[in-house]
Amino acid sequence: MKRYLPHSIGLAVMFATLAYGLTQRFWFNWVFWTMFVVSLGLGSLFIVAIGHLLGARWTIPMRRVPERTASLVLLAAALLIFGLFGLTSIYPWTQPAQDLSHIVADKTPWLNVPFFAIRTLLCIAAWVASYKMFTGLSLQQDASADPRLTLRMRRYAPAFLALFAVTLTVIAFDWISSLEPEWYSDIFGVYFFAGLFLAALAFTTLGVLRLKDQGRLPGVTGDHLHNLGVLMFAFTVFWSYIAFAQYMLIWYGNLPEEIVWYQQRIGGPWNAVVAIL
């Protein structure tokens, strides 16, 4: 028994270390994929709302695609709630106050677990309610053909866009930016929106092309695909512009609390990635 004890202890330490490493990696991967789901679901809901707000009739034959994709906000809600149980494994600002830098300590009125959880739950409630509003009324209209339902969705669209702007910014700063709480960027919410909307446009375009190939969207013509292509091009440029604008302003300001984020991302092999992007 004594002969195998050192080996048993060694194996136990090895597995404990491996489990700890997998746990840490799991949560960071979880943040990445959760934000991807949020982007597709919330971005698709934004596409639906914009169509109603502008009265864009060209979106009607393919509206079901972003409406169905918007159901990902329900999955995103579940993922975010689950993530609340792993905050201490993800975010450095959850550590005891004496272990934090003075920059992070000054942000504790905002970056604390109870307030963080409340903000997240309010964002989730706004998204789920908006999803139920748009998709629920749309399905009712299929059955009743009541034009008043279109008017209700058009009236709600401006309110949703206000909620969208606020909740999107909160999620961007809370769940992504606060991974490095010493750093901040005033434009980060816009940066996240650019990627979110571009991802939703790309997913909608792929869905429309797939269904059209199956003959399930007879109302979609070449003009619809052209419009989607123009939007894809425009928001690819917009995303690139926001990314470069943030970099240029931080480079020009050359403030220590801002440049540290880029110093970690333009060194070593990342140089080639930055140049290609």
Short mmCIF file of C-alpha atoms in Angstrom, two decimals:
data_model
loop_
_atom_site.label_atom_id
_atom_site.label_comp_id
_atom_site.label_asym_id
_atom_site.label_seq_id
_atom_site.Cartn_x
_atom_site.Cartn_y
_atom_site.Cartn_z
CA MET A 1 0.00 0.00 0.00
CA LYS A 2 2.77 2.43 0.93
CA ARG A 3 4.54 1.54 -2.30
CA TYR A 4 1.71 2.90 -4.44
CA LEU A 5 0.83 5.87 -2.20
CA PRO A 6 3.25 8.37 -3.85
CA HIS A 7 1.96 7.39 -7.28
CA SER A 8 -1.65 7.80 -6.12
CA ILE A 9 -0.89 11.22 -4.69
CA GLY A 10 0.89 12.20 -7.92
CA LEU A 11 -2.05 11.07 -10.05
CA ALA A 12 -4.49 12.89 -7.78
CA VAL A 13 -2.50 16.13 -8.07
CA MET A 14 -2.24 15.69 -11.84
CA PHE A 15 -5.98 15.14 -12.28
CA ALA A 16 -6.79 18.00 -9.91
CA THR A 17 -4.53 20.31 -11.93
CA LEU A 18 -6.08 19.10 -15.19
CA ALA A 19 -9.61 19.59 -13.85
CA TYR A 20 -8.72 23.11 -12.68
CA GLY A 21 -7.24 23.94 -16.10
CA LEU A 22 -10.27 22.56 -17.93
CA THR A 23 -12.57 24.53 -15.65
CA GLN A 24 -10.73 27.77 -16.38
CA ARG A 25 -10.66 27.05 -20.12
CA PHE A 26 -14.30 25.98 -20.08
CA TRP A 27 -15.51 29.31 -18.73
CA PHE A 28 -13.49 31.40 -21.18
CA ASN A 29 -14.74 29.27 -24.08
CA TRP A 30 -18.21 29.59 -22.64
CA VAL A 31 -17.99 33.41 -22.75
CA PHE A 32 -16.89 33.27 -26.39
CA TRP A 33 -19.69 30.98 -27.57
CA THR A 34 -22.33 32.67 -25.44
CA MET A 35 -21.50 36.04 -26.98
CA PHE A 36 -21.74 34.40 -30.41
CA VAL A 37 -25.24 33.13 -29.61
CA VAL A 38 -26.20 36.55 -28.22
CA SER A 39 -24.93 38.17 -31.42
CA LEU A 40 -26.98 35.93 -33.72
CA GLY A 41 -30.16 36.06 -31.65
CA LEU A 42 -30.16 39.74 -30.73
CA GLY A 43 -28.86 40.80 -34.15
CA SER A 44 -31.67 38.89 -35.88
CA LEU A 45 -34.22 40.51 -33.58
CA PHE A 46 -32.73 43.87 -34.56
CA ILE A 47 -33.20 43.01 -38.26
CA VAL A 48 -36.87 42.18 -37.61
CA ALA A 49 -37.41 45.43 -35.69
CA ILE A 50 -35.72 47.56 -38.36
CA GLY A 51 -37.95 46.00 -41.00
CA HIS A 52 -41.06 46.97 -39.05
CA LEU A 53 -39.78 50.43 -38.13
CA LEU A 54 -38.93 51.39 -41.71
CA GLY A 55 -41.89 49.60 -43.27
CA ALA A 56 -39.41 47.76 -45.49
CA ARG A 57 -41.71 45.62 -47.64
CA TRP A 58 -38.79 43.90 -49.34
CA THR A 59 -38.01 42.11 -46.06
CA ILE A 60 -41.46 40.51 -45.78
CA PRO A 61 -40.84 37.42 -48.01
CA MET A 62 -37.81 36.44 -45.94
CA ARG A 63 -38.76 37.78 -42.52
CA ARG A 64 -39.32 34.30 -41.14
CA VAL A 65 -35.56 33.61 -41.30
CA PRO A 66 -34.48 36.36 -38.83
CA GLU A 67 -37.60 35.71 -36.76
CA ARG A 68 -36.64 32.08 -36.31
CA THR A 69 -32.99 32.93 -35.69
CA ALA A 70 -34.09 35.47 -33.09
CA SER A 71 -35.28 32.54 -30.98
CA LEU A 72 -31.60 32.15 -30.04
CA VAL A 73 -32.19 34.92 -27.49
CA LEU A 74 -33.95 32.25 -25.42
CA LEU A 75 -30.85 30.07 -25.52
CA ALA A 76 -28.70 33.14 -24.83
CA ALA A 77 -30.83 33.91 -21.78
CA ALA A 78 -30.27 30.41 -20.39
CA LEU A 79 -26.53 30.60 -21.09
CA LEU A 80 -26.15 33.98 -19.41
CA ILE A 81 -28.05 32.85 -16.32
CA PHE A 82 -25.83 29.76 -16.16
CA GLY A 83 -22.78 31.99 -16.49
CA LEU A 84 -23.72 33.95 -13.39
CA PHE A 85 -22.61 30.92 -11.38
CA GLY A 86 -19.11 31.08 -12.85
CA LEU A 87 -18.32 34.77 -12.49
CA THR A 88 -15.54 34.18 -9.97
CA SER A 89 -13.80 31.85 -12.44
CA ILE A 90 -14.03 34.34 -15.30
CA TYR A 91 -13.64 37.91 -14.07
CA PRO A 92 -10.73 39.29 -12.03
CA TRP A 93 -12.88 42.02 -10.46
CA THR A 94 -14.73 39.38 -8.42
CA GLN A 95 -11.64 38.86 -6.26
CA PRO A 96 -11.35 40.45 -2.76
CA ALA A 97 -10.95 44.23 -2.83
CA GLN A 98 -7.46 44.15 -1.32
CA ASP A 99 -6.24 42.07 -4.27
CA LEU A 100 -7.46 44.55 -6.89
CA SER A 101 -5.55 47.40 -8.48
CA HIS A 102 -6.73 50.89 -7.62
CA ILE A 103 -8.19 51.29 -11.12
CA VAL A 104 -10.39 48.22 -10.72
CA ALA A 105 -11.21 49.03 -7.10
CA ASP A 106 -12.61 52.39 -8.22
CA LYS A 107 -15.03 50.53 -10.50
CA THR A 108 -16.52 48.30 -7.79
CA PRO A 109 -19.75 50.36 -7.51
CA TRP A 110 -20.47 49.09 -11.03
CA LEU A 111 -18.45 45.89 -11.17
CA ASN A 112 -19.85 43.85 -8.32
CA VAL A 113 -21.64 40.52 -8.54
CA PRO A 114 -25.13 41.52 -7.27
CA PHE A 115 -25.42 44.58 -9.54
CA PHE A 116 -23.88 42.64 -12.44
CA ALA A 117 -26.49 39.89 -12.05
CA ILE A 118 -29.36 42.39 -11.82
CA ARG A 119 -28.25 44.14 -15.01
CA THR A 120 -27.96 40.83 -16.84
CA LEU A 121 -31.41 39.67 -15.76
CA LEU A 122 -32.99 42.99 -16.82
CA CYS A 123 -31.35 42.70 -20.24
CA ILE A 124 -32.61 39.14 -20.60
CA ALA A 125 -36.15 40.19 -19.65
CA ALA A 126 -36.13 42.96 -22.27
CA TRP A 127 -34.92 40.59 -25.00
CA VAL A 128 -37.37 37.79 -24.23
CA ALA A 129 -40.32 40.19 -24.01
CA SER A 130 -39.36 41.77 -27.34
CA TYR A 131 -38.95 38.39 -28.98
CA LYS A 132 -42.39 37.31 -27.77
CA MET A 133 -43.88 40.58 -29.01
CA PHE A 134 -42.50 40.43 -32.56
CA THR A 135 -42.74 36.71 -33.27
CA GLY A 136 -45.98 36.20 -31.35
CA LEU A 137 -47.82 38.95 -33.23
CA SER A 138 -46.30 37.81 -36.53
CA LEU A 139 -47.62 34.29 -36.07
CA GLN A 140 -51.03 35.64 -35.03
CA GLN A 141 -51.14 37.68 -38.22
CA ASP A 142 -50.53 34.55 -40.29
CA ALA A 143 -53.74 33.12 -38.86
CA SER A 144 -55.90 36.27 -38.73
CA ALA A 145 -54.43 38.52 -41.48
CA ASP A 146 -55.21 41.45 -39.17
CA PRO A 147 -53.34 44.57 -40.41
CA ARG A 148 -53.59 46.11 -36.92
CA LEU A 149 -50.96 43.66 -35.73
CA THR A 150 -48.48 45.17 -38.18
CA LEU A 151 -49.24 48.59 -36.73
CA ARG A 152 -48.64 47.30 -33.19
CA MET A 153 -45.26 45.85 -34.15
CA ARG A 154 -44.31 49.08 -35.95
CA ARG A 155 -45.20 51.12 -32.88
CA TYR A 156 -43.18 48.86 -30.60
CA ALA A 157 -40.09 48.90 -32.85
CA PRO A 158 -38.76 52.33 -31.65
CA ALA A 159 -39.07 51.26 -28.02
CA PHE A 160 -37.21 48.06 -28.80
CA LEU A 161 -34.40 49.94 -30.52
CA ALA A 162 -33.92 52.05 -27.38
CA LEU A 163 -33.84 48.89 -25.25
CA PHE A 164 -31.54 47.27 -27.78
CA ALA A 165 -29.01 50.12 -27.60
CA VAL A 166 -28.91 50.14 -23.80
CA THR A 167 -28.87 46.37 -23.22
CA LEU A 168 -26.35 45.74 -25.99
CA THR A 169 -23.96 48.27 -24.48
CA VAL A 170 -24.39 46.87 -20.98
CA ILE A 171 -23.67 43.31 -22.13
CA ALA A 172 -20.65 44.44 -24.17
CA PHE A 173 -19.08 46.27 -21.24
CA ASP A 174 -20.06 43.74 -18.59
CA TRP A 175 -19.42 40.37 -20.21
CA ILE A 176 -16.61 41.23 -22.64
CA SER A 177 -14.81 44.43 -21.71
CA SER A 178 -14.65 43.61 -17.99
CA LEU A 179 -12.53 40.55 -18.76
CA GLU A 180 -9.75 43.15 -18.58
CA PRO A 181 -11.26 45.68 -16.15
CA GLU A 182 -8.26 48.01 -16.13
CA TRP A 183 -8.91 48.80 -19.79
CA TYR A 184 -11.86 50.67 -21.22
CA SER A 185 -13.05 52.12 -24.51
CA ASP A 186 -15.93 54.51 -25.02
CA ILE A 187 -16.64 53.02 -28.42
CA PHE A 188 -16.69 49.37 -27.35
CA GLY A 189 -20.50 49.13 -27.40
CA VAL A 190 -20.58 50.36 -30.99
CA TYR A 191 -17.78 47.94 -31.86
CA PHE A 192 -19.82 45.03 -30.46
CA PHE A 193 -22.92 46.21 -32.35
CA ALA A 194 -20.99 46.26 -35.64
CA GLY A 195 -19.91 42.64 -35.22
CA LEU A 196 -23.31 41.56 -33.90
CA PHE A 197 -25.29 43.01 -36.80
CA LEU A 198 -22.79 41.73 -39.37
CA ALA A 199 -23.01 38.21 -37.92
CA ALA A 200 -26.83 38.30 -37.99
CA LEU A 201 -26.83 39.58 -41.59
CA ALA A 202 -24.48 36.81 -42.66
CA PHE A 203 -26.56 34.14 -40.93
CA THR A 204 -29.79 35.53 -42.42
CA THR A 205 -28.26 35.55 -45.89
CA LEU A 206 -27.11 31.93 -45.57
CA GLY A 207 -30.57 30.92 -44.33
CA VAL A 208 -32.33 32.71 -47.19
CA LEU A 209 -30.02 31.15 -49.79
CA ARG A 210 -30.52 27.68 -48.33
CA LEU A 211 -34.32 27.95 -48.24
CA LYS A 212 -34.43 29.49 -51.70
CA ASP A 213 -32.43 26.57 -53.09
CA GLN A 214 -35.06 24.27 -51.57
CA GLY A 215 -37.85 26.24 -53.26
CA ARG A 216 -39.34 27.35 -49.94
CA LEU A 217 -39.08 31.12 -50.47
CA PRO A 218 -40.81 31.75 -53.81
CA GLY A 219 -41.22 35.45 -53.03
CA VAL A 220 -37.47 36.05 -52.77
CA THR A 221 -35.96 37.42 -55.99
CA GLY A 222 -32.58 38.59 -57.17
CA ASP A 223 -33.37 42.06 -55.84
CA HIS A 224 -33.74 40.68 -52.31
CA LEU A 225 -30.38 38.93 -52.55
CA HIS A 226 -28.83 42.11 -53.95
CA ASN A 227 -30.13 44.10 -50.97
CA LEU A 228 -28.68 41.55 -48.56
CA GLY A 229 -25.36 41.70 -50.38
CA VAL A 230 -25.27 45.49 -50.20
CA LEU A 231 -26.00 45.41 -46.47
CA MET A 232 -23.30 42.78 -45.94
CA PHE A 233 -20.76 44.91 -47.77
CA ALA A 234 -21.79 48.11 -45.98
CA PHE A 235 -21.56 46.64 -42.51
CA THR A 236 -18.31 44.84 -43.25
CA VAL A 237 -16.89 48.28 -44.03
CA PHE A 238 -18.60 49.73 -40.94
CA TRP A 239 -17.14 47.02 -38.70
CA SER A 240 -13.69 47.63 -40.17
CA TYR A 241 -14.07 51.38 -39.69
CA ILE A 242 -15.06 51.06 -36.02
CA ALA A 243 -12.18 48.67 -35.36
CA PHE A 244 -9.64 51.01 -36.96
CA ALA A 245 -11.17 54.13 -35.40
CA GLN A 246 -10.79 52.64 -31.92
CA TYR A 247 -7.19 51.65 -32.63
CA MET A 248 -6.30 55.04 -34.13
CA LEU A 249 -7.75 57.05 -31.24
CA ILE A 250 -6.02 54.91 -28.62
CA TRP A 251 -2.74 55.05 -30.57
CA TYR A 252 -3.00 58.84 -30.88
CA GLY A 253 -3.89 59.34 -27.20
CA ASN A 254 -1.12 56.96 -26.07
CA LEU A 255 -2.53 56.65 -22.55
CA PRO A 256 -1.11 53.78 -20.45
CA GLU A 257 -4.53 52.56 -19.27
CA GLU A 258 -5.71 52.31 -22.89
CA ILE A 259 -2.73 51.07 -24.90
CA VAL A 260 -2.17 47.99 -22.71
CA TRP A 261 -5.06 46.22 -24.48
CA TYR A 262 -3.42 46.63 -27.88
CA GLN A 263 0.08 45.91 -26.63
CA GLN A 264 -1.09 42.40 -25.77
CA ARG A 265 -2.69 41.93 -29.20
CA ILE A 266 -0.14 43.26 -31.66
CA GLY A 267 2.93 41.47 -30.31
CA GLY A 268 4.42 38.21 -31.49
CA PRO A 269 2.37 36.11 -33.94
CA TRP A 270 -0.62 38.44 -33.57
CA ASN A 271 1.15 41.00 -35.78
CA ALA A 272 0.38 38.95 -38.87
CA VAL A 273 -3.28 38.56 -37.86
CA VAL A 274 -3.66 42.30 -37.33
CA ALA A 275 -2.06 43.06 -40.69
CA ILE A 276 -4.33 40.59 -42.51
CA LEU A 277 -7.46 42.00 -40.84
#
